[in-house]
CSV table of C-alpha atoms and ligand atoms in Angstrom, one decimal:
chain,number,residue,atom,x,y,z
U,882,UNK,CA,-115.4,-170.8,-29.6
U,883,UNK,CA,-118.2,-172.8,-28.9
U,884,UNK,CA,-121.9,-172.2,-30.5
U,885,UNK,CA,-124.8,-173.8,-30.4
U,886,UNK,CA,-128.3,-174.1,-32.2
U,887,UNK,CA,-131.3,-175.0,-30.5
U,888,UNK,CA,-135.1,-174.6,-31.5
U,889,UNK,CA,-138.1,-176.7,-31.7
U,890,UNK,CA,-138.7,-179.3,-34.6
U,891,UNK,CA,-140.1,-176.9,-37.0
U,892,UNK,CA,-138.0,-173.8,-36.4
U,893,UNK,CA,-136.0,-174.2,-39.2
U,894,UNK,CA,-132.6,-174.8,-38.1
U,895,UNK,CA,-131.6,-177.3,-40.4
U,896,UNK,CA,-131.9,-175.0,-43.2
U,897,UNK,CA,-130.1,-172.2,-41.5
U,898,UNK,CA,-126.9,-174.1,-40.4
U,899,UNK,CA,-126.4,-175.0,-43.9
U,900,UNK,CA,-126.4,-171.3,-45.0
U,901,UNK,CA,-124.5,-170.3,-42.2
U,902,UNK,CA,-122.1,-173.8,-43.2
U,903,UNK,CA,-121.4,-171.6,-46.8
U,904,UNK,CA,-121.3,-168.2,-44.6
U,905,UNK,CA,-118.2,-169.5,-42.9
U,906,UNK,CA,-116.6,-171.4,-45.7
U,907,UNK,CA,-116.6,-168.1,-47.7
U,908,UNK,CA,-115.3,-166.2,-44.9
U,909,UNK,CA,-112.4,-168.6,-44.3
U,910,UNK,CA,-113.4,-169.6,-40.8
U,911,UNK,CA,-111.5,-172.1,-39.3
U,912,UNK,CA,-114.6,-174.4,-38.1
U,913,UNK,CA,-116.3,-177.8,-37.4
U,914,UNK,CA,-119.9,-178.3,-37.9
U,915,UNK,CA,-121.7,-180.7,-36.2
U,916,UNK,CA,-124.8,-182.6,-34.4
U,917,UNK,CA,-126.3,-184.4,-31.4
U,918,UNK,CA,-127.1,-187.1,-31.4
U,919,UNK,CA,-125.0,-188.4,-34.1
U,920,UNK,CA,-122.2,-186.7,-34.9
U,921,UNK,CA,-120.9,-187.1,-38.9
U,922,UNK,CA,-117.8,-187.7,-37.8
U,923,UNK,CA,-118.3,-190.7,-35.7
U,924,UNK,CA,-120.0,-193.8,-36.3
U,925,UNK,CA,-120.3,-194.6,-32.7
U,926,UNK,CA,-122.7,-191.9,-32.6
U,927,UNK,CA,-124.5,-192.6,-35.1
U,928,UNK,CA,-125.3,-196.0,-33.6
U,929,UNK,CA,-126.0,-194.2,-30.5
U,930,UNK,CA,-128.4,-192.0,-33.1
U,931,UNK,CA,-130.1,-194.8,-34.4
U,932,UNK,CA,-131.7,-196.2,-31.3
U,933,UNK,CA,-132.8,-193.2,-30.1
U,934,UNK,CA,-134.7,-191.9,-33.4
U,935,UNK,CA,-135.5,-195.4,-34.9
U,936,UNK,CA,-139.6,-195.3,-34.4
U,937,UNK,CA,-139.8,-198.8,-33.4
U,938,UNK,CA,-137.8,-198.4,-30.4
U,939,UNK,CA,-139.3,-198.5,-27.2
U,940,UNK,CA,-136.9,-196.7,-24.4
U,941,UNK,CA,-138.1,-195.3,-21.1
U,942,UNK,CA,-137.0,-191.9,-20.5
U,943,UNK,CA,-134.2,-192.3,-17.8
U,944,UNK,CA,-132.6,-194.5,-20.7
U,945,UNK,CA,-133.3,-191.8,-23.1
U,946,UNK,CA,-131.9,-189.3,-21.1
U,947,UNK,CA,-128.7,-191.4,-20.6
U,948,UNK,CA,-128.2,-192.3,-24.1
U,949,UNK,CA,-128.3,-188.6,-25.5
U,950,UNK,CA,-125.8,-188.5,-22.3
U,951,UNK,CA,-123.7,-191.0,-23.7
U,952,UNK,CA,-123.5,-189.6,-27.2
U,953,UNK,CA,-122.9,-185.8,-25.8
U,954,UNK,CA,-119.6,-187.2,-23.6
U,955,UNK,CA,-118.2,-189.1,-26.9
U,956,UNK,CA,-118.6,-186.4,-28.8
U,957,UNK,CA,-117.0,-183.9,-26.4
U,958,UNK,CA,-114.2,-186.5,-26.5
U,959,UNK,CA,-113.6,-187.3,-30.0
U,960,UNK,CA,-114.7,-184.1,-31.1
U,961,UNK,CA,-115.5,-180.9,-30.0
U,962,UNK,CA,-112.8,-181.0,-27.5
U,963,UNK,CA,-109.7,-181.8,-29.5
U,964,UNK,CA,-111.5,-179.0,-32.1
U,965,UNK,CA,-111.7,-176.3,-29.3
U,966,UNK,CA,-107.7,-176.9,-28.4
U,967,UNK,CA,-106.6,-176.3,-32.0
U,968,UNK,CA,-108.3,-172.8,-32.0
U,969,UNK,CA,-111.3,-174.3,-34.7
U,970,UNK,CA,-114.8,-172.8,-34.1
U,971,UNK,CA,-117.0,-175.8,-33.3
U,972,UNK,CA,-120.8,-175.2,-34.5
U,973,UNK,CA,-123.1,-177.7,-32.9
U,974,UNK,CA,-126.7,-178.9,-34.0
U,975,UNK,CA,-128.2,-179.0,-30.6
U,976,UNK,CA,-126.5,-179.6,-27.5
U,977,UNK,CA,-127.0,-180.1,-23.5
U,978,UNK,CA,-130.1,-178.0,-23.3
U,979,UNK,CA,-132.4,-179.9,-25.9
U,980,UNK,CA,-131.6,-182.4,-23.2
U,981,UNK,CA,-132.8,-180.2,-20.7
U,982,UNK,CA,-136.0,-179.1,-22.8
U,983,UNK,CA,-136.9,-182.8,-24.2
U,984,UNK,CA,-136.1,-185.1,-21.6
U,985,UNK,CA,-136.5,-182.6,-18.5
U,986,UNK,CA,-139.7,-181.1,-19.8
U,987,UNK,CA,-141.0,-182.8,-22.8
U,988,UNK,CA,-140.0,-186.5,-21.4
U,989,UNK,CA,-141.4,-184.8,-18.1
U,990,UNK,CA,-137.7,-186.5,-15.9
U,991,UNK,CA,-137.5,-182.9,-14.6
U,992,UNK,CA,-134.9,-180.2,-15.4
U,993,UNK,CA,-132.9,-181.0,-12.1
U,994,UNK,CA,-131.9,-184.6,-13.0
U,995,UNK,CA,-131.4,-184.3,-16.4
U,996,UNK,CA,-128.5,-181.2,-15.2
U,997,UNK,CA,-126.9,-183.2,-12.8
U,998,UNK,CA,-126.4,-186.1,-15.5
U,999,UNK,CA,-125.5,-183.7,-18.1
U,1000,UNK,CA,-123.1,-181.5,-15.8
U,1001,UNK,CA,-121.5,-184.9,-14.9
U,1002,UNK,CA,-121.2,-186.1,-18.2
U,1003,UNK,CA,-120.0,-182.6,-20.1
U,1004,UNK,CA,-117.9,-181.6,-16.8
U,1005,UNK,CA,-119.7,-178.5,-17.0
U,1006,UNK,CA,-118.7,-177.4,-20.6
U,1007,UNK,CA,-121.2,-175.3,-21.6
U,1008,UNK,CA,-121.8,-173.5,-25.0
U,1009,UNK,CA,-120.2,-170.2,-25.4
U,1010,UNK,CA,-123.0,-168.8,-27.3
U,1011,UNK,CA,-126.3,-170.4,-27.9
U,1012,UNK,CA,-129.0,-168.9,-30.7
U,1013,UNK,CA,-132.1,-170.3,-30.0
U,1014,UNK,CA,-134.4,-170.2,-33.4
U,1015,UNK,CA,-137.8,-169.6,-31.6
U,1016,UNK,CA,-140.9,-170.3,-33.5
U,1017,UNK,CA,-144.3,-170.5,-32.1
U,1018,UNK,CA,-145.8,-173.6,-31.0
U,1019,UNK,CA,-148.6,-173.0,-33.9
U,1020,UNK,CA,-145.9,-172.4,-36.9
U,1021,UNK,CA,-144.0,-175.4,-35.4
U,1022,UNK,CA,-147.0,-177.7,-35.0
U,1023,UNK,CA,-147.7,-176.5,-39.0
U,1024,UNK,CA,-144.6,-176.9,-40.6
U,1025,UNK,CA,-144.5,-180.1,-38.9
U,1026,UNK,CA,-147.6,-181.4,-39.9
U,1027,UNK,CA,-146.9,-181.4,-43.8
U,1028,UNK,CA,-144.3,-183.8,-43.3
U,1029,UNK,CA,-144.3,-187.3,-42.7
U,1030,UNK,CA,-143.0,-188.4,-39.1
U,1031,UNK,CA,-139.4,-189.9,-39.9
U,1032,UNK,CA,-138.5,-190.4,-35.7
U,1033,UNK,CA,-139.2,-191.2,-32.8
U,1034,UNK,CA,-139.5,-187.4,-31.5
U,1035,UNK,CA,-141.8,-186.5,-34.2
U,1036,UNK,CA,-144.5,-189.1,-33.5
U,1037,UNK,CA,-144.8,-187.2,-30.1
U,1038,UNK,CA,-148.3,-185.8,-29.1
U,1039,UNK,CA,-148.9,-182.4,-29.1
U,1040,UNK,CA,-148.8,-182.2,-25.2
U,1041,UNK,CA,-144.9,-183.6,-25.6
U,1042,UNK,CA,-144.0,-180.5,-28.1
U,1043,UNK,CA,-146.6,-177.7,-25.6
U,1044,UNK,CA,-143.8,-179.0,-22.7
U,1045,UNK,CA,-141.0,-178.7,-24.7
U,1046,UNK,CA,-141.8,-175.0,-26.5
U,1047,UNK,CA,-142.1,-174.3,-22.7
U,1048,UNK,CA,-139.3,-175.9,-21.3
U,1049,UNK,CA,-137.1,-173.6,-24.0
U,1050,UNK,CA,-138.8,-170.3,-22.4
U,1051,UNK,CA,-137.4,-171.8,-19.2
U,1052,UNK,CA,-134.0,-172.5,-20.3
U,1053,UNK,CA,-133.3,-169.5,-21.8
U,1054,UNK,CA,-134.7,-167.5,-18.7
U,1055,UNK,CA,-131.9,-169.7,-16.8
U,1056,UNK,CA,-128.7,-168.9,-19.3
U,1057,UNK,CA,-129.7,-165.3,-20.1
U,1058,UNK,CA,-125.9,-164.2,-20.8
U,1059,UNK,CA,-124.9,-167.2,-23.3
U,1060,UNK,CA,-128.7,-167.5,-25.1
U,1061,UNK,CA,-129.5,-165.0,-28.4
U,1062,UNK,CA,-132.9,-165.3,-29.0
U,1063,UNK,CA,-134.1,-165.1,-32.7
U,1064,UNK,CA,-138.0,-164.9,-33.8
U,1065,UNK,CA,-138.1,-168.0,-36.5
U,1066,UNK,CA,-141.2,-166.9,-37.3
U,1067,UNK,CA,-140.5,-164.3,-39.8
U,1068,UNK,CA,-139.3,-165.4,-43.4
U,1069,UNK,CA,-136.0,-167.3,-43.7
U,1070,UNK,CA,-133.6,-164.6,-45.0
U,1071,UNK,CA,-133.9,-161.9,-42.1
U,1072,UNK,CA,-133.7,-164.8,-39.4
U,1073,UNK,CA,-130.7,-165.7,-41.7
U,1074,UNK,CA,-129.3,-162.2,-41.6
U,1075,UNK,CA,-129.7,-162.3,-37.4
U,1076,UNK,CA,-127.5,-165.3,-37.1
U,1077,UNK,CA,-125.0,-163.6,-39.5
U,1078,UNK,CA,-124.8,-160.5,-37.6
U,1079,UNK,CA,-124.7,-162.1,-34.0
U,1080,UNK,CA,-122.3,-164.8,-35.1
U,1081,UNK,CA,-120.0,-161.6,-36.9
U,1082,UNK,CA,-120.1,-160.1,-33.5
U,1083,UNK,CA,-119.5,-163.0,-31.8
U,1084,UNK,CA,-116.3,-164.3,-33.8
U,1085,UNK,CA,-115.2,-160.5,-34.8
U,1086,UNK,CA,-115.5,-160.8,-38.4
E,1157,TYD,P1,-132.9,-184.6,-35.7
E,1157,TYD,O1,-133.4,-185.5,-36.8
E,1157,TYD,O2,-131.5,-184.3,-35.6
E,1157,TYD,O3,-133.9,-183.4,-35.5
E,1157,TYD,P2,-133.6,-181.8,-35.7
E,1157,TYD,O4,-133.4,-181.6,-37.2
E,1157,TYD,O5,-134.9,-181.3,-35.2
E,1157,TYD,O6,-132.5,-181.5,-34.8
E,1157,TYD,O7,-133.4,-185.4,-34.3
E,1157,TYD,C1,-133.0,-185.0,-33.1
E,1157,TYD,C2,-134.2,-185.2,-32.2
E,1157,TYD,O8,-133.6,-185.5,-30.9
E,1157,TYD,C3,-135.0,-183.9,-32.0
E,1157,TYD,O9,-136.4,-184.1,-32.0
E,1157,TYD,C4,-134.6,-183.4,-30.6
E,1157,TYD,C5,-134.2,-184.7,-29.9
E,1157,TYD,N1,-133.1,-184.5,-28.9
E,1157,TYD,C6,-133.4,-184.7,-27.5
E,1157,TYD,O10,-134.6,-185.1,-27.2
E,1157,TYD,N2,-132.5,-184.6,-26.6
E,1157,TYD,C7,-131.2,-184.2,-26.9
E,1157,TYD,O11,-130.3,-184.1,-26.0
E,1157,TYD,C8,-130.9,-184.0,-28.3
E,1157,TYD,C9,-129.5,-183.6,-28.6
E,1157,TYD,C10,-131.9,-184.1,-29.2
């Protein structure tokens, strides 16, 4: 099984996988728990990681689009793939559609291109579930706002993260049967206890 998180800077996904990380390990799942860009288990990736967050860089967003490409294909190689064929769930920190929110929407390349490039590069391996952690643009904005910007993405302008809270309304529209959507607004412990019950259903546990 293959699942995915997804969610605007801000929606508190970070915190949740790592619960979810101690959900599993209690429960004896069999699973690997990983990211794009920059998968822990390869430091080819993390390169890849480094250009694209590292603030000073400078990349236009074809390149950008290409990169997050060419981190997504080595990790479905070295990872996520070999993971899949020995029966292991694989949990993923983002995936092809924060390609198709950020670049197609936010980096404004259009959803279209950035598919093609992404169906070409993943072969058309797509996520069998998806739980998107959907905050408002206002409670993201916030709980962005009382940190310091530490990457490229969150030195965007608010326009960039009005596109890309968008964009995710579109992208779930498009993938209604594999998205779960859960309101991130509310307190951390029942968005916590949605995931649990969608991912017990999901894996029959
Ligand atoms: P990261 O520090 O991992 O942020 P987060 O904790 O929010 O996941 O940085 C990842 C950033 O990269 C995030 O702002 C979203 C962006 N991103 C894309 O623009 N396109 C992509 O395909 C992926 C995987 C991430």
């Amino acid at each position: 099984m293959f699942i995915t998180f997804e969610g605007q800077d801000g929606s508190g996904k970070s915190s949740i996988i790592k619960k979810l990380k101690s959900f599993l390990e209690k429960e004896g799942i069999n699973f690997v728990l990983t990211r794009e860009p920059g998968s822990p288990y390869s430091k080819e990736s993390k390169q890849i990681r480094d250009i694209l967050l590292k603030k000073e860089n400078v990349l236009p967003p074809l390149t950008e689009a290409l990169l997050f490409a060419a981190d997504r294909r080595m990790h479905l190689n070295k990872i996520i793939i070999p993971a899949l064929n020995q029966n292991k769930v694989v949990i993923c920190d983002r995936y092809i559609d924060s390609s198709l929110v950020y670049q197609g929407f936010g980096r404004n390349i259009g959803i279209d291109k950035v598919k093609i490039i992404n169906e070409i590069v993943t072969e058309g391996k797509y996520p069998d579930l998806t739980i998107f952690l959907d905050v408002s643009l206002k409670n993201s904005l916030k709980r962005i706002d009382s940190r310091e910007a530490q990457d490229r993405f969150e030195i965007t302008n608010k326009n960039f993260k009005k596109r890309v809270d968008e964009g995710y309304k579109k992208v779930v529209k498009m993938f209604p049967n594999r998205f779960k959507v859960i309101d991130s607004n509310q307190k951390e412990e029942l968005v916590f206890e949605e995931v649990i019950k969608i991912i017990k259903k999901f894996l029959k546990i």
